[in-house]
PDB file of C-alpha atoms in Angstrom:
ATOM      1  CA  UNK A   1      -6.547  -7.118 -29.054  1.00 53.00           C
ATOM      2  CA  UNK A   2      -9.095  -4.363 -29.616  1.00 64.00           C
ATOM      3  CA  UNK A   3      -9.530  -1.583 -27.087  1.00 68.00           C
ATOM      4  CA  UNK A   4     -13.041  -2.774 -26.125  1.00 67.00           C
ATOM      5  CA  UNK A   5     -11.685  -6.301 -25.584  1.00 74.00           C
ATOM      6  CA  UNK A   6      -8.868  -4.889 -23.450  1.00 83.00           C
ATOM      7  CA  UNK A   7     -11.405  -2.960 -21.364  1.00 82.00           C
ATOM      8  CA  UNK A   8     -13.547  -6.075 -20.836  1.00 92.00           C
ATOM      9  CA  UNK A   9     -10.489  -8.084 -19.838  1.00 94.00           C
ATOM     10  CA  UNK A  10      -9.298  -5.334 -17.482  1.00 95.00           C
ATOM     11  CA  UNK A  11     -12.732  -5.122 -15.866  1.00 97.00           C
ATOM     12  CA  UNK A  12     -12.987  -8.901 -15.496  1.00 97.00           C
ATOM     13  CA  UNK A  13      -9.668  -9.162 -13.681  1.00 98.00           C
ATOM     14  CA  UNK A  14     -10.312  -5.999 -11.646  1.00 98.00           C
ATOM     15  CA  UNK A  15     -13.505  -7.647 -10.351  1.00 98.00           C
ATOM     16  CA  UNK A  16     -11.321 -10.513  -9.137  1.00 98.00           C
ATOM     17  CA  UNK A  17      -9.076  -7.990  -7.390  1.00 98.00           C
ATOM     18  CA  UNK A  18     -12.205  -6.466  -5.810  1.00 98.00           C
ATOM     19  CA  UNK A  19     -13.126  -9.905  -4.474  1.00 98.00           C
ATOM     20  CA  UNK A  20      -9.707  -9.980  -2.804  1.00 98.00           C
ATOM     21  CA  UNK A  21     -10.317  -6.506  -1.375  1.00 98.00           C
ATOM     22  CA  UNK A  22     -13.522  -7.824   0.217  1.00 98.00           C
ATOM     23  CA  UNK A  23     -11.497 -10.607   1.857  1.00 98.00           C
ATOM     24  CA  UNK A  24      -9.257  -7.956   3.405  1.00 98.00           C
ATOM     25  CA  UNK A  25     -12.280  -5.959   4.540  1.00 97.00           C
ATOM     26  CA  UNK A  26     -13.815  -9.041   6.186  1.00 96.00           C
ATOM     27  CA  UNK A  27     -10.591  -9.447   8.190  1.00 96.00           C
ATOM     28  CA  UNK A  28     -10.613  -5.804   9.324  1.00 95.00           C
ATOM     29  CA  UNK A  29      -7.799  -4.846   6.954  1.00 97.00           C
ATOM     30  CA  UNK A  30      -7.892  -1.893   4.581  1.00 97.00           C
ATOM     31  CA  UNK A  31      -9.762  -3.341   1.575  1.00 98.00           C
ATOM     32  CA  UNK A  32      -7.215  -3.517  -1.213  1.00 98.00           C
ATOM     33  CA  UNK A  33      -6.942  -6.554  -3.440  1.00 98.00           C
ATOM     34  CA  UNK A  34      -4.705  -7.700  -6.258  1.00 98.00           C
ATOM     35  CA  UNK A  35      -4.385 -10.469  -8.815  1.00 98.00           C
ATOM     36  CA  UNK A  36      -1.520 -11.358 -11.113  1.00 98.00           C
ATOM     37  CA  UNK A  37      -2.486 -12.669 -14.538  1.00 98.00           C
ATOM     38  CA  UNK A  38      -0.402 -14.685 -16.969  1.00 97.00           C
ATOM     39  CA  UNK A  39      -1.638 -16.022 -20.307  1.00 96.00           C
ATOM     40  CA  UNK A  40      -5.193 -14.919 -19.521  1.00 96.00           C
ATOM     41  CA  UNK A  41      -5.342 -16.859 -16.238  1.00 97.00           C
ATOM     42  CA  UNK A  42      -4.931 -15.795 -12.641  1.00 98.00           C
ATOM     43  CA  UNK A  43      -1.510 -16.860 -11.407  1.00 98.00           C
ATOM     44  CA  UNK A  44      -1.890 -15.498  -7.864  1.00 98.00           C
ATOM     45  CA  UNK A  45      -4.105 -13.435  -5.603  1.00 98.00           C
ATOM     46  CA  UNK A  46      -3.395 -11.158  -2.680  1.00 98.00           C
ATOM     47  CA  UNK A  47      -5.073  -8.780  -0.282  1.00 98.00           C
ATOM     48  CA  UNK A  48      -3.893  -6.425   2.422  1.00 98.00           C
ATOM     49  CA  UNK A  49      -2.706  -8.205   5.570  1.00 98.00           C
ATOM     50  CA  UNK A  50      -0.346  -5.885   7.474  1.00 97.00           C
ATOM     51  CA  UNK A  51      -2.412  -6.015  10.685  1.00 97.00           C
ATOM     52  CA  UNK A  52      -2.887  -9.782  10.731  1.00 97.00           C
ATOM     53  CA  UNK A  53       0.740 -10.518   9.829  1.00 97.00           C
ATOM     54  CA  UNK A  54       2.298  -7.620  11.787  1.00 98.00           C
ATOM     55  CA  UNK A  55       4.104  -6.775   8.573  1.00 98.00           C
ATOM     56  CA  UNK A  56       4.063  -3.274   7.070  1.00 97.00           C
ATOM     57  CA  UNK A  57       5.051  -4.751   3.687  1.00 98.00           C
ATOM     58  CA  UNK A  58       2.051  -7.111   3.515  1.00 98.00           C
ATOM     59  CA  UNK A  59       0.219  -4.984   0.945  1.00 98.00           C
ATOM     60  CA  UNK A  60      -2.040  -6.704  -1.583  1.00 98.00           C
ATOM     61  CA  UNK A  61       0.441  -6.227  -4.428  1.00 98.00           C
ATOM     62  CA  UNK A  62       3.381  -7.624  -2.468  1.00 98.00           C
ATOM     63  CA  UNK A  63       1.355 -10.606  -1.277  1.00 98.00           C
ATOM     64  CA  UNK A  64       0.326 -11.412  -4.861  1.00 98.00           C
ATOM     65  CA  UNK A  65       3.893 -10.952  -6.152  1.00 98.00           C
ATOM     66  CA  UNK A  66       5.288 -13.235  -3.433  1.00 98.00           C
ATOM     67  CA  UNK A  67       2.799 -15.989  -4.321  1.00 98.00           C
ATOM     68  CA  UNK A  68       3.397 -15.642  -8.069  1.00 98.00           C
ATOM     69  CA  UNK A  69       7.178 -15.772  -7.791  1.00 98.00           C
ATOM     70  CA  UNK A  70       7.006 -18.869  -5.577  1.00 98.00           C
ATOM     71  CA  UNK A  71       4.687 -20.572  -8.077  1.00 97.00           C
ATOM     72  CA  UNK A  72       6.915 -19.682 -11.007  1.00 96.00           C
ATOM     73  CA  UNK A  73      10.123 -20.372  -9.058  1.00 97.00           C
ATOM     74  CA  UNK A  74      11.419 -17.140 -10.531  1.00 97.00           C
ATOM     75  CA  UNK A  75      11.485 -13.633  -9.089  1.00 96.00           C
ATOM     76  CA  UNK A  76      10.839 -12.155 -12.521  1.00 97.00           C
ATOM     77  CA  UNK A  77       7.291 -12.002 -13.823  1.00 97.00           C
ATOM     78  CA  UNK A  78       8.025 -10.515 -17.245  1.00 95.00           C
ATOM     79  CA  UNK A  79       4.982 -12.042 -18.917  1.00 96.00           C
ATOM     80  CA  UNK A  80       2.521 -11.148 -16.156  1.00 98.00           C
ATOM     81  CA  UNK A  81       0.074  -8.348 -15.447  1.00 98.00           C
ATOM     82  CA  UNK A  82      -0.873  -6.988 -12.029  1.00 98.00           C
ATOM     83  CA  UNK A  83      -4.413  -5.796 -11.314  1.00 98.00           C
ATOM     84  CA  UNK A  84      -4.860  -3.897  -8.067  1.00 98.00           C
ATOM     85  CA  UNK A  85      -7.851  -1.983  -6.725  1.00 98.00           C
ATOM     86  CA  UNK A  86      -5.833   1.015  -5.492  1.00 98.00           C
ATOM     87  CA  UNK A  87      -3.009   3.000  -7.040  1.00 97.00           C
ATOM     88  CA  UNK A  88       0.195   1.483  -5.629  1.00 97.00           C
ATOM     89  CA  UNK A  89       2.412   3.176  -3.068  1.00 96.00           C
ATOM     90  CA  UNK A  90       6.128   3.674  -3.755  1.00 93.00           C
ATOM     91  CA  UNK A  91       7.067   0.379  -2.072  1.00 96.00           C
ATOM     92  CA  UNK A  92       4.627  -1.646  -4.161  1.00 96.00           C
ATOM     93  CA  UNK A  93       5.543   0.154  -7.349  1.00 94.00           C
ATOM     94  CA  UNK A  94       9.183  -0.622  -6.627  1.00 93.00           C
ATOM     95  CA  UNK A  95       8.263  -4.301  -6.258  1.00 96.00           C
ATOM     96  CA  UNK A  96       6.447  -4.170  -9.618  1.00 96.00           C
ATOM     97  CA  UNK A  97       9.581  -2.813 -11.280  1.00 94.00           C
ATOM     98  CA  UNK A  98      11.901  -5.310  -9.568  1.00 95.00           C
ATOM     99  CA  UNK A  99       9.627  -8.222 -10.527  1.00 97.00           C
ATOM    100  CA  UNK A 100       9.620  -6.945 -14.134  1.00 96.00           C
ATOM    101  CA  UNK A 101       5.821  -7.115 -14.278  1.00 97.00           C
ATOM    102  CA  UNK A 102       4.684  -6.355 -17.823  1.00 97.00           C
ATOM    103  CA  UNK A 103       1.703  -4.148 -16.969  1.00 96.00           C
ATOM    104  CA  UNK A 104       0.145  -2.532 -13.935  1.00 96.00           C
ATOM    105  CA  UNK A 105      -3.604  -1.950 -13.991  1.00 97.00           C
ATOM    106  CA  UNK A 106      -5.146  -0.123 -11.042  1.00 97.00           C
ATOM    107  CA  UNK A 107      -8.608   1.000 -10.022  1.00 98.00           C
ATOM    108  CA  UNK A 108      -8.929   4.038  -7.759  1.00 97.00           C
ATOM    109  CA  UNK A 109      -6.289   6.705  -7.373  1.00 96.00           C
ATOM    110  CA  UNK A 110      -4.778   7.084  -3.895  1.00 94.00           C
ATOM    111  CA  UNK A 111      -4.521  10.777  -2.974  1.00 91.00           C
ATOM    112  CA  UNK A 112      -2.576   9.975   0.226  1.00 92.00           C
ATOM    113  CA  UNK A 113       0.032   7.453  -0.906  1.00 90.00           C
ATOM    114  CA  UNK A 114      -0.301   6.831  -4.662  1.00 90.00           C
ATOM    115  CA  UNK A 115       3.050   6.740  -6.428  1.00 88.00           C
ATOM    116  CA  UNK A 116       1.846   6.579 -10.041  1.00 89.00           C
ATOM    117  CA  UNK A 117      -0.262   9.737 -10.414  1.00 85.00           C
ATOM    118  CA  UNK A 118      -1.202  11.112  -7.023  1.00 82.00           C
ATOM    119  CA  UNK A 119       1.377  12.245  -4.454  1.00 75.00           C
ATOM    120  CA  UNK A 120       4.369  11.358  -6.580  1.00 75.00           C
ATOM    121  CA  UNK A 121       5.235  10.113 -10.014  1.00 69.00           C
ATOM    122  CA  UNK A 122       7.516   7.137  -9.979  1.00 63.00           C
ATOM    123  CA  UNK A 123      10.706   7.836 -11.960  1.00 63.00           C
ATOM    124  CA  UNK A 124      10.153   5.172 -14.611  1.00 59.00           C
ATOM    125  CA  UNK A 125      12.478   6.953 -17.022  1.00 61.00           C
ATOM    126  CA  UNK A 126      15.376   6.118 -14.713  1.00 67.00           C
ATOM    127  CA  UNK A 127      14.532   2.476 -14.038  1.00 69.00           C
ATOM    128  CA  UNK A 128      15.702  -0.531 -16.014  1.00 76.00           C
ATOM    129  CA  UNK A 129      12.106  -1.730 -16.425  1.00 77.00           C
ATOM    130  CA  UNK A 130       8.993   0.265 -17.303  1.00 87.00           C
ATOM    131  CA  UNK A 131       5.661  -1.516 -16.953  1.00 90.00           C
ATOM    132  CA  UNK A 132       2.735  -0.389 -19.048  1.00 91.00           C
ATOM    133  CA  UNK A 133       0.346   1.448 -16.704  1.00 93.00           C
ATOM    134  CA  UNK A 134      -3.431   1.792 -16.974  1.00 95.00           C
ATOM    135  CA  UNK A 135      -5.481   3.386 -14.240  1.00 95.00           C
ATOM    136  CA  UNK A 136      -9.092   4.131 -13.468  1.00 96.00           C
ATOM    137  CA  UNK A 137     -10.447   0.635 -14.195  1.00 97.00           C
ATOM    138  CA  UNK A 138     -13.667   0.285 -12.155  1.00 97.00           C
ATOM    139  CA  UNK A 139     -12.388   3.282 -10.201  1.00 97.00           C
ATOM    140  CA  UNK A 140     -15.755   4.105  -8.653  1.00 97.00           C
ATOM    141  CA  UNK A 141     -16.281   0.596  -7.284  1.00 97.00           C
ATOM    142  CA  UNK A 142     -12.686   0.331  -6.124  1.00 98.00           C
ATOM    143  CA  UNK A 143     -12.913   3.689  -4.372  1.00 97.00           C
ATOM    144  CA  UNK A 144     -16.333   3.011  -2.842  1.00 97.00           C
ATOM    145  CA  UNK A 145     -15.218  -0.070  -0.931  1.00 97.00           C
ATOM    146  CA  UNK A 146     -12.500   2.051   0.688  1.00 96.00           C
ATOM    147  CA  UNK A 147     -14.872   4.930   1.472  1.00 96.00           C
ATOM    148  CA  UNK A 148     -17.376   2.550   3.062  1.00 95.00           C
ATOM    149  CA  UNK A 149     -14.636   0.873   5.105  1.00 94.00           C
ATOM    150  CA  UNK A 150     -13.300   4.124   6.544  1.00 92.00           C
ATOM    151  CA  UNK A 151     -16.799   5.503   7.137  1.00 92.00           C
ATOM    152  CA  UNK A 152     -17.641   2.407   9.199  1.00 88.00           C
ATOM    153  CA  UNK A 153     -14.316   2.725  11.077  1.00 83.00           C
ATOM    154  CA  UNK A 154     -15.079   6.348  12.015  1.00 84.00           C
ATOM    155  CA  UNK A 155     -18.524   5.358  13.328  1.00 83.00           C
ATOM    156  CA  UNK A 156     -16.943   2.797  15.671  1.00 75.00           C
ATOM    157  CA  UNK A 157     -14.609   5.323  17.266  1.00 65.00           C
TER     158      UNK A 157
END
């Protein structure tokens, strides 16, 4: 696939992840969304739900991985790609590695908890699986939804 085709595909699926982020925002959750893609089709969707579920692991990525593995009846997603609006934290990145996800595509960097480029760099060289990583896809849009969410939160308090 050509680079321009890859970019169009990445943007198309990132827009789907943004739609999931809006679902989280509408529920009062931090607006992060994710989709898992296999063979050019969305296999599963997820958005942040730690408040609603009282579960600190209910991040968008984990929710999407859980749904995908149940659908596939297999905890390994070797032929799947994860699109997420925010750079994953260490927990979510660990889940990506354990699920053997082929590629991780994220939008905005996370200067407070990002484990790919921001506060830490995940030790891929020492893991038994190394997903391809692409970041910065629709980064401005992915970052803006978070900025708007936190700005509105600060106004309420």
